[in-house]
Tab-separated table of C-alpha atoms and ligand atoms in Angstrom:
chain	number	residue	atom	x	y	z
A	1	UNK	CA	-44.453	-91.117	19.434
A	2	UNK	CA	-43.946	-90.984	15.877
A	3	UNK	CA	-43.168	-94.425	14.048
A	4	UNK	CA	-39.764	-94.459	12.376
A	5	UNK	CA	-40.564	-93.716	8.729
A	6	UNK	CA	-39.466	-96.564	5.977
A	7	UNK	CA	-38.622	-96.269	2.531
A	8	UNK	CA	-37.892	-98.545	-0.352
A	9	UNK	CA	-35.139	-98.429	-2.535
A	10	UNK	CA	-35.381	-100.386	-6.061
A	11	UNK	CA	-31.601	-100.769	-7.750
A	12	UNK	CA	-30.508	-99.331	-4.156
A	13	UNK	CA	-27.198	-101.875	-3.900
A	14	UNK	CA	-25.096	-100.050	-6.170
A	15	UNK	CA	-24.942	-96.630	-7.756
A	16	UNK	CA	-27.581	-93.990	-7.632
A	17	UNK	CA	-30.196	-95.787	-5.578
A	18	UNK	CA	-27.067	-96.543	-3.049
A	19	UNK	CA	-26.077	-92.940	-2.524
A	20	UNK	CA	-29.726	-92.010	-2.008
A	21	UNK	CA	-30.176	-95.095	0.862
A	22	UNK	CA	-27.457	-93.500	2.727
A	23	UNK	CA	-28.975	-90.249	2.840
A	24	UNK	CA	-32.439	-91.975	3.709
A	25	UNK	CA	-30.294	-93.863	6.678
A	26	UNK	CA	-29.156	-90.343	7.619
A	27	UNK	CA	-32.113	-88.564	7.495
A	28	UNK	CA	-33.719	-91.515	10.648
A	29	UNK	CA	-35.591	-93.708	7.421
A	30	UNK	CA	-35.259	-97.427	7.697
A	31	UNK	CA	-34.555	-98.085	4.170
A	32	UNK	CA	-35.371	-101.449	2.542
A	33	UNK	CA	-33.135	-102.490	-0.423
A	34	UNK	CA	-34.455	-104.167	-3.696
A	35	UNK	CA	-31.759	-105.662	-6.196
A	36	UNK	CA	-31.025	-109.165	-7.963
A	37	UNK	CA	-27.551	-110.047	-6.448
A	38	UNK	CA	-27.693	-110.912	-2.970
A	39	UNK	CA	-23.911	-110.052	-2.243
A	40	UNK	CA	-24.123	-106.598	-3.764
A	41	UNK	CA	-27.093	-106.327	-1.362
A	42	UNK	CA	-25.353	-107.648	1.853
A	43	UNK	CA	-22.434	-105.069	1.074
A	44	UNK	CA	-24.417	-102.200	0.792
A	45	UNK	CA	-26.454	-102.678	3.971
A	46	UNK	CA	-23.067	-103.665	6.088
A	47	UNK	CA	-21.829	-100.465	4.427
A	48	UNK	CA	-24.754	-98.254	5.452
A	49	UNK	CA	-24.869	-100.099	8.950
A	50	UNK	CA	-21.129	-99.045	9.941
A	51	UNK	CA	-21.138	-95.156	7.710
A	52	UNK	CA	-24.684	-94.775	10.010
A	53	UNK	CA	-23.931	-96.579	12.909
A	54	UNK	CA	-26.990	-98.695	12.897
A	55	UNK	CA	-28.703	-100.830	15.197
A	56	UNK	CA	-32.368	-102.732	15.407
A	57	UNK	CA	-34.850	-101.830	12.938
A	58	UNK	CA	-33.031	-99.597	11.657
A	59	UNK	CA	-30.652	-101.971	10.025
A	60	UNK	CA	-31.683	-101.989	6.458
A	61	UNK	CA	-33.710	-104.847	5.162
A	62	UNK	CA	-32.807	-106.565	2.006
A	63	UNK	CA	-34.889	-107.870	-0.491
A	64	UNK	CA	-33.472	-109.663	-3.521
A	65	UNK	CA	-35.296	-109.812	-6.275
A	66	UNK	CA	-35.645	-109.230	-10.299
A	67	UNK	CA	-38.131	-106.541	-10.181
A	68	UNK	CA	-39.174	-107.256	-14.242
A	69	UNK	CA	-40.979	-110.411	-12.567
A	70	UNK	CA	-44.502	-108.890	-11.255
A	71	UNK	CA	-45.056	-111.396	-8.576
A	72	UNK	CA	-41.706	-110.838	-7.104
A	73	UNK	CA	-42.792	-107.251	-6.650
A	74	UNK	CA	-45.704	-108.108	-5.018
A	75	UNK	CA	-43.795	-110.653	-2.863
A	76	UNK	CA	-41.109	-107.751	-1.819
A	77	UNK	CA	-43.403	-104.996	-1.071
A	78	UNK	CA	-46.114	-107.851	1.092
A	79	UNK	CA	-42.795	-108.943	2.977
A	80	UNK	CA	-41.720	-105.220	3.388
A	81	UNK	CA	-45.166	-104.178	5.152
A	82	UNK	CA	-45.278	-107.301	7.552
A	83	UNK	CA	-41.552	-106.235	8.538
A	84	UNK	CA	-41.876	-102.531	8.810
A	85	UNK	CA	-45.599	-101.989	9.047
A	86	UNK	CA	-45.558	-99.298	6.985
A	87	UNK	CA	-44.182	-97.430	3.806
A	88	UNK	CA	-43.369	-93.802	3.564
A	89	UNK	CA	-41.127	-93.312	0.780
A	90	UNK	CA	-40.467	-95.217	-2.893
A	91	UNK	CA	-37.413	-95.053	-4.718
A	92	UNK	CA	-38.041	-96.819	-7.805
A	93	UNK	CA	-34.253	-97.274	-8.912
A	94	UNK	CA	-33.283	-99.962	-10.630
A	95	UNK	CA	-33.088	-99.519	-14.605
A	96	UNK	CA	-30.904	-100.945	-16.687
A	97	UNK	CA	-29.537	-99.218	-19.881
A	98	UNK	CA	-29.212	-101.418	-23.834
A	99	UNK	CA	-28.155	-98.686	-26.445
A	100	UNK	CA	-29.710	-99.463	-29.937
A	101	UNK	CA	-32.893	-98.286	-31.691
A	102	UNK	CA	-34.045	-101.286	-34.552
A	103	UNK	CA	-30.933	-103.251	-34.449
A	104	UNK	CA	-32.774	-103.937	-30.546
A	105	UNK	CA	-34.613	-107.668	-31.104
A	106	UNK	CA	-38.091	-107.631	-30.243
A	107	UNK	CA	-37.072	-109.594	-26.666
A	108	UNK	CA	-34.334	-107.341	-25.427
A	109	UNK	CA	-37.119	-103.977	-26.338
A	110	UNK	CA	-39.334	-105.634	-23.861
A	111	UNK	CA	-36.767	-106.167	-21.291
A	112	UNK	CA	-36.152	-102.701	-21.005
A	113	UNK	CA	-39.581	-101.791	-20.739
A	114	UNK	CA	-40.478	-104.269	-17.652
A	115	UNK	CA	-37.183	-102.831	-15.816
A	116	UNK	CA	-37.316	-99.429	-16.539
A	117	UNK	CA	-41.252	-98.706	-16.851
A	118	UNK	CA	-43.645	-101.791	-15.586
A	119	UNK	CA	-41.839	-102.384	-12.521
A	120	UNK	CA	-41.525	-98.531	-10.924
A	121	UNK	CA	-45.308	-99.316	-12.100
A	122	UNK	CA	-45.989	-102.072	-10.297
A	123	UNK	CA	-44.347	-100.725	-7.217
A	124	UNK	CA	-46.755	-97.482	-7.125
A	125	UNK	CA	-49.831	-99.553	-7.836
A	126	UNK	CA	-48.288	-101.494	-4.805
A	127	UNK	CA	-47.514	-98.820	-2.568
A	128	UNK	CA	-49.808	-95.632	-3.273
A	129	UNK	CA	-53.103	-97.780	-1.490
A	130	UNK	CA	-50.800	-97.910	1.681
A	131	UNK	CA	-49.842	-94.434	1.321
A	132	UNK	CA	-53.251	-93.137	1.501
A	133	UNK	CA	-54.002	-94.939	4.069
A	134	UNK	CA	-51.182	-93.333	6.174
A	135	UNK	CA	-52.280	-89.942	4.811
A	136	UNK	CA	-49.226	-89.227	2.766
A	137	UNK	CA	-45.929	-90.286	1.394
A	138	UNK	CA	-43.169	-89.108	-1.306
A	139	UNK	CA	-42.132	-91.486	-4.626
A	140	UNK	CA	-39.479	-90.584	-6.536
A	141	UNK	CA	-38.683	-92.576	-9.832
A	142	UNK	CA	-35.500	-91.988	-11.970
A	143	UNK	CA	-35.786	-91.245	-15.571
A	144	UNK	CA	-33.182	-89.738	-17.140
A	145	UNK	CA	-32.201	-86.710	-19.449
A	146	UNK	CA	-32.829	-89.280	-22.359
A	147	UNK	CA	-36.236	-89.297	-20.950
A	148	UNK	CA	-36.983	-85.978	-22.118
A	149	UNK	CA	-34.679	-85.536	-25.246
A	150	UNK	CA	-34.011	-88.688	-27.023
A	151	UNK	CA	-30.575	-89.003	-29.301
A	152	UNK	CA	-29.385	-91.563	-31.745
A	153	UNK	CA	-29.033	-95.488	-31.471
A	154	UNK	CA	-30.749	-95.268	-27.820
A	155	UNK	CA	-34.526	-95.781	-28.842
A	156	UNK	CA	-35.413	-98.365	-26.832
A	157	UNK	CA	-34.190	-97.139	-23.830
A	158	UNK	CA	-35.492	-94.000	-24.435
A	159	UNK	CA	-38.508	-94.732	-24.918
A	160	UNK	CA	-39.058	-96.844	-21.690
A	161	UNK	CA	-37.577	-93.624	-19.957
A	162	UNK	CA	-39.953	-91.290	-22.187
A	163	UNK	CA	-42.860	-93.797	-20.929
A	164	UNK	CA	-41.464	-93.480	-17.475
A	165	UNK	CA	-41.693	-89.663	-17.792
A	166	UNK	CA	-45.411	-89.594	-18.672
A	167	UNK	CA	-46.312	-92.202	-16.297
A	168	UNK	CA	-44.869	-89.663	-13.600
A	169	UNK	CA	-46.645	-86.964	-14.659
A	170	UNK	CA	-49.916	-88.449	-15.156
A	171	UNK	CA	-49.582	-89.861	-11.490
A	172	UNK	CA	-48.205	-86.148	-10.333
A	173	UNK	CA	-51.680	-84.720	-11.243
A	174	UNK	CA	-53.768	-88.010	-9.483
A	175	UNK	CA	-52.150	-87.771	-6.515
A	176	UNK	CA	-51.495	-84.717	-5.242
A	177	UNK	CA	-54.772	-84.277	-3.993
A	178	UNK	CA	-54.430	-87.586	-1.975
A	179	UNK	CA	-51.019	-85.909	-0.374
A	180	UNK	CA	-48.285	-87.875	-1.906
A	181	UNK	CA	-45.365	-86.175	-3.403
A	182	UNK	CA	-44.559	-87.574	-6.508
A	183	UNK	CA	-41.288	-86.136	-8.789
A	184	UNK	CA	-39.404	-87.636	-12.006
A	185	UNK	CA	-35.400	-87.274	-11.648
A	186	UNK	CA	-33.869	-86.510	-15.270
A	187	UNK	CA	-30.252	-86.959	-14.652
A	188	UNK	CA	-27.758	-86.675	-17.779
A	189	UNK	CA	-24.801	-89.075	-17.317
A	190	UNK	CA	-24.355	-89.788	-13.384
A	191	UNK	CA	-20.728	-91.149	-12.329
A	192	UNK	CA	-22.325	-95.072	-11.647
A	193	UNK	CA	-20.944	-98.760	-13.125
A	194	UNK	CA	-23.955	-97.675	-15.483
A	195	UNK	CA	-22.454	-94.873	-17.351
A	196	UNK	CA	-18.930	-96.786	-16.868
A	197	UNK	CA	-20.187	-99.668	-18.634
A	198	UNK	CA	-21.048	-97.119	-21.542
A	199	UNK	CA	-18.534	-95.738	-22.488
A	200	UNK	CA	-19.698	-92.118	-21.514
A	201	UNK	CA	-18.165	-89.120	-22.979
A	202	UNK	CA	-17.494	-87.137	-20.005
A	203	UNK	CA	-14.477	-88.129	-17.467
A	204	UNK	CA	-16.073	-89.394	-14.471
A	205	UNK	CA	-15.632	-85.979	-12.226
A	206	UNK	CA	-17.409	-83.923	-15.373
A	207	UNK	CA	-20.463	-86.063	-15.144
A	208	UNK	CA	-23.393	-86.215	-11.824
A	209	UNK	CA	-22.081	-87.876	-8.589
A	210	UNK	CA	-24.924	-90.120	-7.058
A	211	UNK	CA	-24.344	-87.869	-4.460
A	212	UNK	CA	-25.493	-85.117	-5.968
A	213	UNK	CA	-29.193	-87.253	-6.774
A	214	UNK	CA	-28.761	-88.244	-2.957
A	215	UNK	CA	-29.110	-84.150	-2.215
A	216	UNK	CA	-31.564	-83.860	-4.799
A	217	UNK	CA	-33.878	-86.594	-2.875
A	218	UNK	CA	-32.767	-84.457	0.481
A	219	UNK	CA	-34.137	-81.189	-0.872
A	220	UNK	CA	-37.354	-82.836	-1.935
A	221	UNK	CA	-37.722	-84.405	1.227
A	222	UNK	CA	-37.273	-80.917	3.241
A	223	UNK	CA	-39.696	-78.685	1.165
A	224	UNK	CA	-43.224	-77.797	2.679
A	225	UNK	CA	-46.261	-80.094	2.521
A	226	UNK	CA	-48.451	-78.242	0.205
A	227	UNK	CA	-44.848	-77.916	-2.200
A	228	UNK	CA	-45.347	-80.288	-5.246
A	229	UNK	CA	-42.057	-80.818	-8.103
A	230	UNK	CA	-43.310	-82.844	-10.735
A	231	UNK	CA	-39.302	-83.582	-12.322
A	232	UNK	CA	-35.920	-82.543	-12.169
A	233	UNK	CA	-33.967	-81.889	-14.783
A	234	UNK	CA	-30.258	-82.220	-13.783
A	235	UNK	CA	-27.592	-81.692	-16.607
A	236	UNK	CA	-23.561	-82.366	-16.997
A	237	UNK	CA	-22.211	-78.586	-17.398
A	238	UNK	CA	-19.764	-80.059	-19.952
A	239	UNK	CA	-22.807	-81.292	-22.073
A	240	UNK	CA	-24.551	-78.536	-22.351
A	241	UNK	CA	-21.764	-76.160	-23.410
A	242	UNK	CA	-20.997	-78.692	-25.642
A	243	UNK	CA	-24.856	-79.012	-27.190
A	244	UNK	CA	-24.777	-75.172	-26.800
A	245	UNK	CA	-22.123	-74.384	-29.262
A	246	UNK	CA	-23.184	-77.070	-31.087
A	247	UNK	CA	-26.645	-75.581	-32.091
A	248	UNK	CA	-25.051	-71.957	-32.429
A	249	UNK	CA	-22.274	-73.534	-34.755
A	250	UNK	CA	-25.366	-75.032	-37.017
A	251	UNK	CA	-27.713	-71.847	-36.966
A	252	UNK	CA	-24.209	-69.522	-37.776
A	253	UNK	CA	-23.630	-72.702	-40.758
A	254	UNK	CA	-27.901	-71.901	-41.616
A	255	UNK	CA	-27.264	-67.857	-41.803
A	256	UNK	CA	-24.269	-68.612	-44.341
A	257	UNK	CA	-25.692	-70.933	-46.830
A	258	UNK	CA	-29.800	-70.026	-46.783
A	259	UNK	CA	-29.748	-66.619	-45.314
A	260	UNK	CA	-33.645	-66.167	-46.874
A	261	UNK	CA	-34.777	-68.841	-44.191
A	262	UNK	CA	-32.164	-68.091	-41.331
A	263	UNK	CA	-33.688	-64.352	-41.436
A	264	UNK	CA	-37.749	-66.269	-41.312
A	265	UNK	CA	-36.567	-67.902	-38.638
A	266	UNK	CA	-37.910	-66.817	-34.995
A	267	UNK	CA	-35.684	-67.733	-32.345
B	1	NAP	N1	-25.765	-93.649	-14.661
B	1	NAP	C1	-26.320	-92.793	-15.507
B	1	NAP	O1	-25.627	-92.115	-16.313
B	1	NAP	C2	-27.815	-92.573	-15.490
B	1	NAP	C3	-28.308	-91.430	-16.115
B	1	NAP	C4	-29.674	-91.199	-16.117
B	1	NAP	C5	-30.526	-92.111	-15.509
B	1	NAP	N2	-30.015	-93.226	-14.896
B	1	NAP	C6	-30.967	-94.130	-14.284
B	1	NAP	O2	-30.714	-94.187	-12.899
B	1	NAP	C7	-31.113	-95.462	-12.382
B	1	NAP	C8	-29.964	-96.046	-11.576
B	1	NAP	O3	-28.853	-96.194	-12.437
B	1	NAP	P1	-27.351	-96.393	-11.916
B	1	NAP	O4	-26.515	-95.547	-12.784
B	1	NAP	O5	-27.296	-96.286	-10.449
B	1	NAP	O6	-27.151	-97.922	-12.403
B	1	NAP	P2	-26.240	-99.084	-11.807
B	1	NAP	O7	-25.053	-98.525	-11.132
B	1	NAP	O8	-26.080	-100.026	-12.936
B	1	NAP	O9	-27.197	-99.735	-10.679
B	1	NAP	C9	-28.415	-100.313	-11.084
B	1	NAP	C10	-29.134	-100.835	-9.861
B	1	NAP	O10	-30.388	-101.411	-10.288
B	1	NAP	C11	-30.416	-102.797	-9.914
B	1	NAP	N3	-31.127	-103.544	-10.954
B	1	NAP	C12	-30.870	-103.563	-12.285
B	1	NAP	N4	-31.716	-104.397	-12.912
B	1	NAP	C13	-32.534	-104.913	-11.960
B	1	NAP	C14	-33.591	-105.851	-11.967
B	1	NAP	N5	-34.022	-106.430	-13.106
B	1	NAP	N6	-34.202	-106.156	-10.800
B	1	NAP	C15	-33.793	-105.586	-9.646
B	1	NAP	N7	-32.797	-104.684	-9.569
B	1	NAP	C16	-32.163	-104.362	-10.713
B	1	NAP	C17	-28.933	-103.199	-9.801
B	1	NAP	O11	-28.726	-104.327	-8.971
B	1	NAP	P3	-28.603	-105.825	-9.586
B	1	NAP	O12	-27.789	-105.725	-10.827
B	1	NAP	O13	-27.964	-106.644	-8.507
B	1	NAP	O14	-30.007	-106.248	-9.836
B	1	NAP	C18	-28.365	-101.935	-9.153
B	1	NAP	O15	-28.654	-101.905	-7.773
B	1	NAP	C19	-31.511	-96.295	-13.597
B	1	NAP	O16	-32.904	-96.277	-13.720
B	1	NAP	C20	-30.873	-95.568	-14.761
B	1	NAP	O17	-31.575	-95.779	-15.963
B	1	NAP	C21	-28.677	-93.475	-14.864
């Protein structure tokens, strides 16, 4: 018989990492969650216990912890293996967003560099050795859109997510070969206490539902063995038209006041 497969889920108590638990519940994984507040913990796993109807090992585990402290991810995934015996899946989650660029003190540009980039680190350097020795597994890790295209007053953010980005690729090409499915998500605003807390510029039913991530980690999960995606790019419809006719309004602005370089330009 085959054992029941396990994943972990960094930031998976709230938000993104929350919807995508669920749909690892759903799909027969015994997920293992990985925040800092216990509560927020408890109340996700009672909710995915009663939405799946859960009983025995497949209740989720929880596992609270600050995963910028590298011991404490060492801790969580040691504790994870002697509970489940083995690891199938990563969902390195948990991130934490601090707009500003230089007005960002030297302390706080760090902070978002252990969250969002040294701990989805530490949790494949973790993880990938027990992977191969199972002969497979899948990791996702959430970037972001501002991962890929960086705008103002978000530097430091962005450049943890940038960071993130490459690391995924870079791992994408060493580890296909050993059979583990790696893919970056790039999600524009997603509807979570995240994009909530700021201030986003889309109403809440314009922007990404977890949900929609939760499908995204679905679709991955269903494609062929010898099928590699090395990132998603998933955008807000309402930001793009809006960056759309933005960059038409500015070329249209180029043609009427330098027409000598709008007609050297090649599009
Ligand atoms: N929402 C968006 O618009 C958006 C867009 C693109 C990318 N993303 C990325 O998607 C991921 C999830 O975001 P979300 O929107 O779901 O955020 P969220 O609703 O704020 O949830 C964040 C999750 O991460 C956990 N977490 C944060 N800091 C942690 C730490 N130091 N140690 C352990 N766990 C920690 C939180 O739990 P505790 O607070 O209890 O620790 C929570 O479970 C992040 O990486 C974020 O950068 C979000």
């Amino acid at each position: 018989m085959q054992p029941t497969p396990v994943a972990v889920v960094t930031g998976g108590s709230r938000g993104i990492g929350k919807a995508v638990a669920h749909e690892l519940a759903s799909l027969g994984y015994r997920v293992q969650l990985v925040a800092r507040n216990r509560g927020n913990l408890e109340a996700a796993k009672e909710e995915i216990v009663r939405a799946h109807v859960l009983e025995g090992e497949t209740v989720p585990g929880i596992y609270a912890a600050d995963v910028s402290d590298v011991a404490a991810i060492r801790t969580v995934v040691r504790d994870i293996l002697g509970d489940c015996g083995r690891i199938d899946f990563l969902f390195n989650g948990a991130g934490i967003s601090i707009p500003g660029t230089f007005d960002l003190d030297a302390a706080t540009f760090t902070r978002l560099f252990e969250v969002n980039l040294r701990a989805p680190f530490v949790f494949m350097q973790e993880i990938v050795p027990i992977m191969e020795r199972q002969g497979g597994g899948h990791i996702v890790n959430v970037a972001s859109r501002n991962g890929k295209v960086a705008v103002a007053n978000l530097g430091g953010y962005s450049a943890s997510k940038f960071g993130l980005v490459g690391l995924g690729e870079s791992a994408f090409r060493d580890l296909s070969a050993k059979g583990i499915a790696i893919t970056t998500l790039c999600p524009g605003w997603v509807n979570t206490d995240m994009a909530a807390g700021e201030g986003a510029s889309l109403a809440p039913e314009e922007m990404i539902q977890p949900e929609d991530i939760a499908v995204t980690v679905r679709w991955l999960l269903s494609l062929r063995r010898p099928v590699r995606v090395m990132d998603v790019l998933l955008e807000c419809a309402k930001d793009v038209e809006r960056r759309g006719s933005v960059e038409i309004a500015k070329l249209y602005a180029l043609r009427e006041r330098h027409r000598e370089e709008y007609d050297s330009l090649t599009l």
